[in-house]
Tab-separated table of C-alpha atoms in Angstrom:
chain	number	residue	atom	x	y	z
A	216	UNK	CA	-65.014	-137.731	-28.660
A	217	UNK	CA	-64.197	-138.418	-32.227
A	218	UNK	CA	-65.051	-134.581	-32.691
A	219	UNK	CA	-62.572	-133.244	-30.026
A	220	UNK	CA	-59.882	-135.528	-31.271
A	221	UNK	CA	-60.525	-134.350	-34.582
A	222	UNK	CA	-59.930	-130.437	-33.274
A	223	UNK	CA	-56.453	-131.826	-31.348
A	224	UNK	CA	-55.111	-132.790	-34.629
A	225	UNK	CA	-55.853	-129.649	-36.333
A	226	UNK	CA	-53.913	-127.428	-33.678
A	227	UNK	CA	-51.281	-129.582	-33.121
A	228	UNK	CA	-50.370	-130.126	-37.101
A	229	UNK	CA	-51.024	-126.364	-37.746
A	230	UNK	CA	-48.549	-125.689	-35.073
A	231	UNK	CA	-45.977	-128.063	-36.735
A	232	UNK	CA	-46.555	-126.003	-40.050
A	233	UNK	CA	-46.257	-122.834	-38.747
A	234	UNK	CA	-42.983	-123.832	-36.449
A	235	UNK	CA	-42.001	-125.278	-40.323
A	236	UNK	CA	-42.337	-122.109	-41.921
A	237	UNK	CA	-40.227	-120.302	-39.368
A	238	UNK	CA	-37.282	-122.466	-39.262
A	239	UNK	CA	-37.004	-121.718	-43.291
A	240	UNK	CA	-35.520	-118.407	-42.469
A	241	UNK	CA	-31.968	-118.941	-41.112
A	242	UNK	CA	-31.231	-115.788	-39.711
A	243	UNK	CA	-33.103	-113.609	-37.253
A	244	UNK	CA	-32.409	-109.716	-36.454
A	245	UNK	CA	-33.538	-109.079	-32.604
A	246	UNK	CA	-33.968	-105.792	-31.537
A	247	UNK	CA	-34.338	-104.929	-27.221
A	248	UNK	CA	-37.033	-102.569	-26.934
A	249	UNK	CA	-38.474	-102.795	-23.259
A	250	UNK	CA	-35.934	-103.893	-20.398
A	251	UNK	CA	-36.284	-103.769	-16.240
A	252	UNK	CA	-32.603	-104.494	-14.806
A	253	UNK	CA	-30.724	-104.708	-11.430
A	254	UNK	CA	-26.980	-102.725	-12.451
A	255	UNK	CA	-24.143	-103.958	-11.045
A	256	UNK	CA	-23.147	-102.003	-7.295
A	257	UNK	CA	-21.492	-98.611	-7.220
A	258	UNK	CA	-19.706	-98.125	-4.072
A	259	UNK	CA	-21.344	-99.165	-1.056
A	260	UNK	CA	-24.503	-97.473	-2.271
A	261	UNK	CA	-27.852	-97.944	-0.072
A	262	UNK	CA	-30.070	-99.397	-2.413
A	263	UNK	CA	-28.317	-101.714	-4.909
A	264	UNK	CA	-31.269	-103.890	-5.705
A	265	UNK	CA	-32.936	-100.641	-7.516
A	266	UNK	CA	-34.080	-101.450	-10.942
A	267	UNK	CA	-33.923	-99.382	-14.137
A	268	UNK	CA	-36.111	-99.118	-16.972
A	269	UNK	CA	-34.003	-99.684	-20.328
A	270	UNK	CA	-35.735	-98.643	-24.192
A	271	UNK	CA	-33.670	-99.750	-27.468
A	272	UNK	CA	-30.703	-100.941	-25.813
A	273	UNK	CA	-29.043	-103.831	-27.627
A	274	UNK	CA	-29.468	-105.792	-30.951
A	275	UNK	CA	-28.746	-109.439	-31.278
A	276	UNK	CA	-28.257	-111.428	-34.046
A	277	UNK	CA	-29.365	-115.671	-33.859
A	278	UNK	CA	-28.583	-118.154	-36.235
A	279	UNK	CA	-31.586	-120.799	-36.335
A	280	UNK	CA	-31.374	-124.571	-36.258
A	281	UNK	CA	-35.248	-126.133	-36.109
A	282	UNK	CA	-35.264	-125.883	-32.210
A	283	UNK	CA	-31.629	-124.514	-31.288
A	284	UNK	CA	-31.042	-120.585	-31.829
A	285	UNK	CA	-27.614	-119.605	-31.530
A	286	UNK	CA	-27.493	-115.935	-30.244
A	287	UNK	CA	-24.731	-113.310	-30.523
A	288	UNK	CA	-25.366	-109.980	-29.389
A	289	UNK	CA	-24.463	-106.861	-27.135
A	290	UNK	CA	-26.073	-103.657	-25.572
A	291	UNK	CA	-25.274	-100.073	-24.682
A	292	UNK	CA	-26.503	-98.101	-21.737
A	293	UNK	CA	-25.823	-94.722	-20.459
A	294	UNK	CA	-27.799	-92.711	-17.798
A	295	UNK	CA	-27.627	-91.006	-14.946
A	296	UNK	CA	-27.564	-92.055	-11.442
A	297	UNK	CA	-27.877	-90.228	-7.992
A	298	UNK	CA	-27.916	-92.343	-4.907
A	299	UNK	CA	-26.678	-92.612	-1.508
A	300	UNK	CA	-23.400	-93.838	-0.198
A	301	UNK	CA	-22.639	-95.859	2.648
A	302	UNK	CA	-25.565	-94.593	4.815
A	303	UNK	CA	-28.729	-92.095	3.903
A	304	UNK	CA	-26.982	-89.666	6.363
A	305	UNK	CA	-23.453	-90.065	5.193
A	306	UNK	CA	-22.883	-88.872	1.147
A	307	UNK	CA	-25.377	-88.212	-1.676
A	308	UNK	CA	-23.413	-89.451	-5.108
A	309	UNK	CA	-24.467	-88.297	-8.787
A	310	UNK	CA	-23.028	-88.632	-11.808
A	311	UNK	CA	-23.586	-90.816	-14.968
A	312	UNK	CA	-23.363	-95.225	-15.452
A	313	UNK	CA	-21.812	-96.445	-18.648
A	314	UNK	CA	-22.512	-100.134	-19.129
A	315	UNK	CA	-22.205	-102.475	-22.200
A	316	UNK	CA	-21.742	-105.958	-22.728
A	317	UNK	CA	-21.176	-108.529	-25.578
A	318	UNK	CA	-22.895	-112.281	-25.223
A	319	UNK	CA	-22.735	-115.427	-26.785
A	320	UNK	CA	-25.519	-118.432	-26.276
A	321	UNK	CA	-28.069	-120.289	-27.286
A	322	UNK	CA	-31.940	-120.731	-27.015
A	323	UNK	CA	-34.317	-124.240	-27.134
A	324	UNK	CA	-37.722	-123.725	-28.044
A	325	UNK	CA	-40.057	-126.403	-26.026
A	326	UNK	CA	-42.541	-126.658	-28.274
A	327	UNK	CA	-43.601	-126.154	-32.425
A	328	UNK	CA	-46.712	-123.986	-31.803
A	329	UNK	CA	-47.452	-120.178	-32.346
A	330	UNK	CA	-46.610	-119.381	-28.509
A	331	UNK	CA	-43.052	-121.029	-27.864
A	332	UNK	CA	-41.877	-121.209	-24.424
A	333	UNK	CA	-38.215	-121.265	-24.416
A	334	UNK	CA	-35.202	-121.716	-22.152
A	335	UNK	CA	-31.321	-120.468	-23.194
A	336	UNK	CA	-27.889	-119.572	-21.481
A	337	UNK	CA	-25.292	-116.672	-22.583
A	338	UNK	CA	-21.594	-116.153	-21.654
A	339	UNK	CA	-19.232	-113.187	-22.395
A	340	UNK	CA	-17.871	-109.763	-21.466
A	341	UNK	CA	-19.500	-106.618	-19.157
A	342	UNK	CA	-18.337	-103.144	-18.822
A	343	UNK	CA	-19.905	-100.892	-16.272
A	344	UNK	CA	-17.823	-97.661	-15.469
A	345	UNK	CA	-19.351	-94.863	-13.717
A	346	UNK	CA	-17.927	-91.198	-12.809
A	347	UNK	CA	-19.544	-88.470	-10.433
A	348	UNK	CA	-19.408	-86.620	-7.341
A	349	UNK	CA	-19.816	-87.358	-3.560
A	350	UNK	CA	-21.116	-84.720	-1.335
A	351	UNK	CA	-21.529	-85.007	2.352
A	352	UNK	CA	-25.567	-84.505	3.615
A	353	UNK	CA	-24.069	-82.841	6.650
A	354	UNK	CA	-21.927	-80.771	4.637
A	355	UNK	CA	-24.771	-79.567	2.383
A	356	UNK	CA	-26.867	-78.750	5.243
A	357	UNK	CA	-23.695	-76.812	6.496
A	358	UNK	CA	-23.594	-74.759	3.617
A	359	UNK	CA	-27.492	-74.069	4.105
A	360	UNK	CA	-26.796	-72.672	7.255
A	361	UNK	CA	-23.606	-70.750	6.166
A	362	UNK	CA	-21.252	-72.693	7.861
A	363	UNK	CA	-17.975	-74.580	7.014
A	364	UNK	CA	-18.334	-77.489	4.818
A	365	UNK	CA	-16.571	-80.935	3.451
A	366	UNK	CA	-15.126	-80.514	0.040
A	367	UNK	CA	-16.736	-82.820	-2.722
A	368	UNK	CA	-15.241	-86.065	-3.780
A	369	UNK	CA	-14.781	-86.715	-7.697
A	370	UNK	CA	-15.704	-90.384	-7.453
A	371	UNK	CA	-15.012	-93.268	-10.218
A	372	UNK	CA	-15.354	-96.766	-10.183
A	373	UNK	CA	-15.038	-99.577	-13.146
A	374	UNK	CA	-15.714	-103.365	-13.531
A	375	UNK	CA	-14.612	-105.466	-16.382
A	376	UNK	CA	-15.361	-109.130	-15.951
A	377	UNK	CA	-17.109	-112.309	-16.908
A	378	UNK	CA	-20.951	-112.617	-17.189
A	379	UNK	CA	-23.067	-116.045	-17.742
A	380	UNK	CA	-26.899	-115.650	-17.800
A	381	UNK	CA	-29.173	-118.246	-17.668
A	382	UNK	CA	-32.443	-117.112	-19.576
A	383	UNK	CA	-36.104	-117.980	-19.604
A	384	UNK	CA	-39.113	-116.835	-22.330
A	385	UNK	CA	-42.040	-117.236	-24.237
A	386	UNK	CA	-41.954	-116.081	-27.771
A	387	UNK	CA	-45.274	-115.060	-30.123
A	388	UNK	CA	-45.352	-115.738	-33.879
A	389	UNK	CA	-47.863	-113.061	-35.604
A	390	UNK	CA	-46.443	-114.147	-38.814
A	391	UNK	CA	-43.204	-116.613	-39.958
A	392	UNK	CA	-41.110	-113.807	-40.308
A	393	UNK	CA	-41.841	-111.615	-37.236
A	394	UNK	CA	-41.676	-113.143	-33.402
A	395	UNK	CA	-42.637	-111.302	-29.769
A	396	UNK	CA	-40.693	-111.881	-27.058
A	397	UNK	CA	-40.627	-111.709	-23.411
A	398	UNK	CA	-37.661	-112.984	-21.578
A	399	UNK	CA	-36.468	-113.224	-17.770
A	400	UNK	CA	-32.775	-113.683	-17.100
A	401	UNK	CA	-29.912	-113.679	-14.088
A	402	UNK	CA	-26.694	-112.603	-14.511
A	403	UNK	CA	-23.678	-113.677	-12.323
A	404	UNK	CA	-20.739	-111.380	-12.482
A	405	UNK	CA	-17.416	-111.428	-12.256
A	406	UNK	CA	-15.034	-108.743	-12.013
A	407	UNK	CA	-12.110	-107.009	-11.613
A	408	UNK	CA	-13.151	-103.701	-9.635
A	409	UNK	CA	-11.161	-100.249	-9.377
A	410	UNK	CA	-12.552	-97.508	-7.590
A	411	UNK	CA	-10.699	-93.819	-7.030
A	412	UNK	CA	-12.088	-90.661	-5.278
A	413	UNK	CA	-9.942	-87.394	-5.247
A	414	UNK	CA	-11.444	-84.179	-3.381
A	415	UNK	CA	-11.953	-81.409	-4.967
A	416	UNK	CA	-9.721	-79.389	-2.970
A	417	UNK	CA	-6.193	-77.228	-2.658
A	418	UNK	CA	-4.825	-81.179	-0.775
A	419	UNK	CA	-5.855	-83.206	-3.725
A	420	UNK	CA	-6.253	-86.467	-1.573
A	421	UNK	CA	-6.532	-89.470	-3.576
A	422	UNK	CA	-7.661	-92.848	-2.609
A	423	UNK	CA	-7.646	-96.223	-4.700
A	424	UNK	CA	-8.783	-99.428	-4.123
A	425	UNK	CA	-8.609	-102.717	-6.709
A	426	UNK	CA	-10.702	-105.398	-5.712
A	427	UNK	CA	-12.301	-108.818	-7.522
A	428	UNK	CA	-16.068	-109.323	-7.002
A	429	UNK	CA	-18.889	-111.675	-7.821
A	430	UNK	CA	-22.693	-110.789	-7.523
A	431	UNK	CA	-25.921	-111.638	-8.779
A	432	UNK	CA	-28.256	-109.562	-10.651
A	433	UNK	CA	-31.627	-110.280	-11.895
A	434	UNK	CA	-33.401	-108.893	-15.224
A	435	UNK	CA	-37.123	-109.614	-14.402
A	436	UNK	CA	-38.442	-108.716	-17.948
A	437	UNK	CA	-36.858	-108.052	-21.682
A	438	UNK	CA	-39.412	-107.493	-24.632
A	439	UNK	CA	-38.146	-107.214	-27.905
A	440	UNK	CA	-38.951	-108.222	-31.685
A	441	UNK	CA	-37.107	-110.626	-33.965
A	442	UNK	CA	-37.296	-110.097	-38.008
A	443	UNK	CA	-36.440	-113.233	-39.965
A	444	UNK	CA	-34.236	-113.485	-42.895
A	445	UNK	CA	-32.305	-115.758	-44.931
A	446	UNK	CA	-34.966	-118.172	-46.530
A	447	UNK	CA	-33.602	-121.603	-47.531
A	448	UNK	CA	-36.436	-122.885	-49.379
């Protein structure tokens, strides 16, 4: 008994130490390497609750107080999107997604051991604008068989709003200065939406809505890697 106590101690005060030794550094340089993420809804597409696959998307910069992190960051994405509108029979869209946004929050480590479960919140700004073109399916199997078909739609929506995300992880300490992490978050949305499509015709018809919307989207896993700096010893 004496024995296992013994062993208790040891982990629990080597933890402590090595929880120590990190919170010397005051600054920490986070870089998004992995990311799976719901994007915000383009039209009345089919399949909103599609996920994308995200590589070196965002940096973040946190500011560390023992068990607080204070977190200020921002990411870029850009890719291309093709899905359908309204119904799978009605129009097929592509074009590309632009999305960034800028966040401010914090993170509370649970524990002072090597693996740190953590919990954390961030508020701020998103940007998700994306351009393309709308084709009808009947009209492209119209033009298959030589017949008359719809022009294409230039389509174009944007939303600018407010994001808060509450945030889960776990973080993994190789060393002091370099930390693992996986994190799961949700982000509810905001915005201020304005979509336009003009056909790509001799009539030119234009249409424009402007419309505010909320929604939820969930980011079931982030990996990244955190360098610290700063020592204060």
């Amino acid at each position: 008994m004496k024995k296992q106590l013994l062993i208790l101690m040891l982990v629990f005060s080597g933890g402590t130490a090595f929880s120590q030794m990190n919170s010397d550094y005051n600054y920490s340089i986070t870089s998004r390497g992995y990311g799976s993420m719901q994007m915000p809804k383009l039209f009345n597409e089919t399949d909103p609750v599609r996920y994308i696959n995200t590589y070196f998307s965002g940096l973040m910069v946190k500011f560390n107080d023992n068990q607080i992190n204070y977190r200020l960051g921002g990411s870029y994405i850009k890719q291309s999107k093709t899905f359908y509108n309204n119904c799978n029979n009605c129009d097929i869209v592509k074009g590309d997604v632009t999305d960034y946004t800028f966040k401010v929050g914090f993170e509370k480590n649970m524990n002072f051991a090597r693996v740190q479960p953590y919990i954390g919140a961030d508020v701020g700004y998103r940007s998700n604008r994306f351009i393309g073109v709308a084709e009808n399916v009947n009209a492209l199997k119209a033009e298959q068989a030589s017949a008359v078909k719809l022009p294409p739609v230039k389509m174009e929506t944007s939303k600018n709003g407010f994001i808060l995300s509450p945030v889960i992880g776990i973080k993994v300490h190789p060393t002091p200065q370099f930390t693992v992490f996986v994190e799961s978050s949700l982000d509810f949305f905001y915005s201020y939406e304005r979509q336009e499509g003009v056909t790509e015709d001799a009539n030119n018809y234009r249409s424009l809505t402007r419309t505010n919307k909320s929604e939820f989207l969930l980011n079931p896993i982030l990996v990244g890697v955190s360098f610290h700096i700063g020592s204060n010893k």
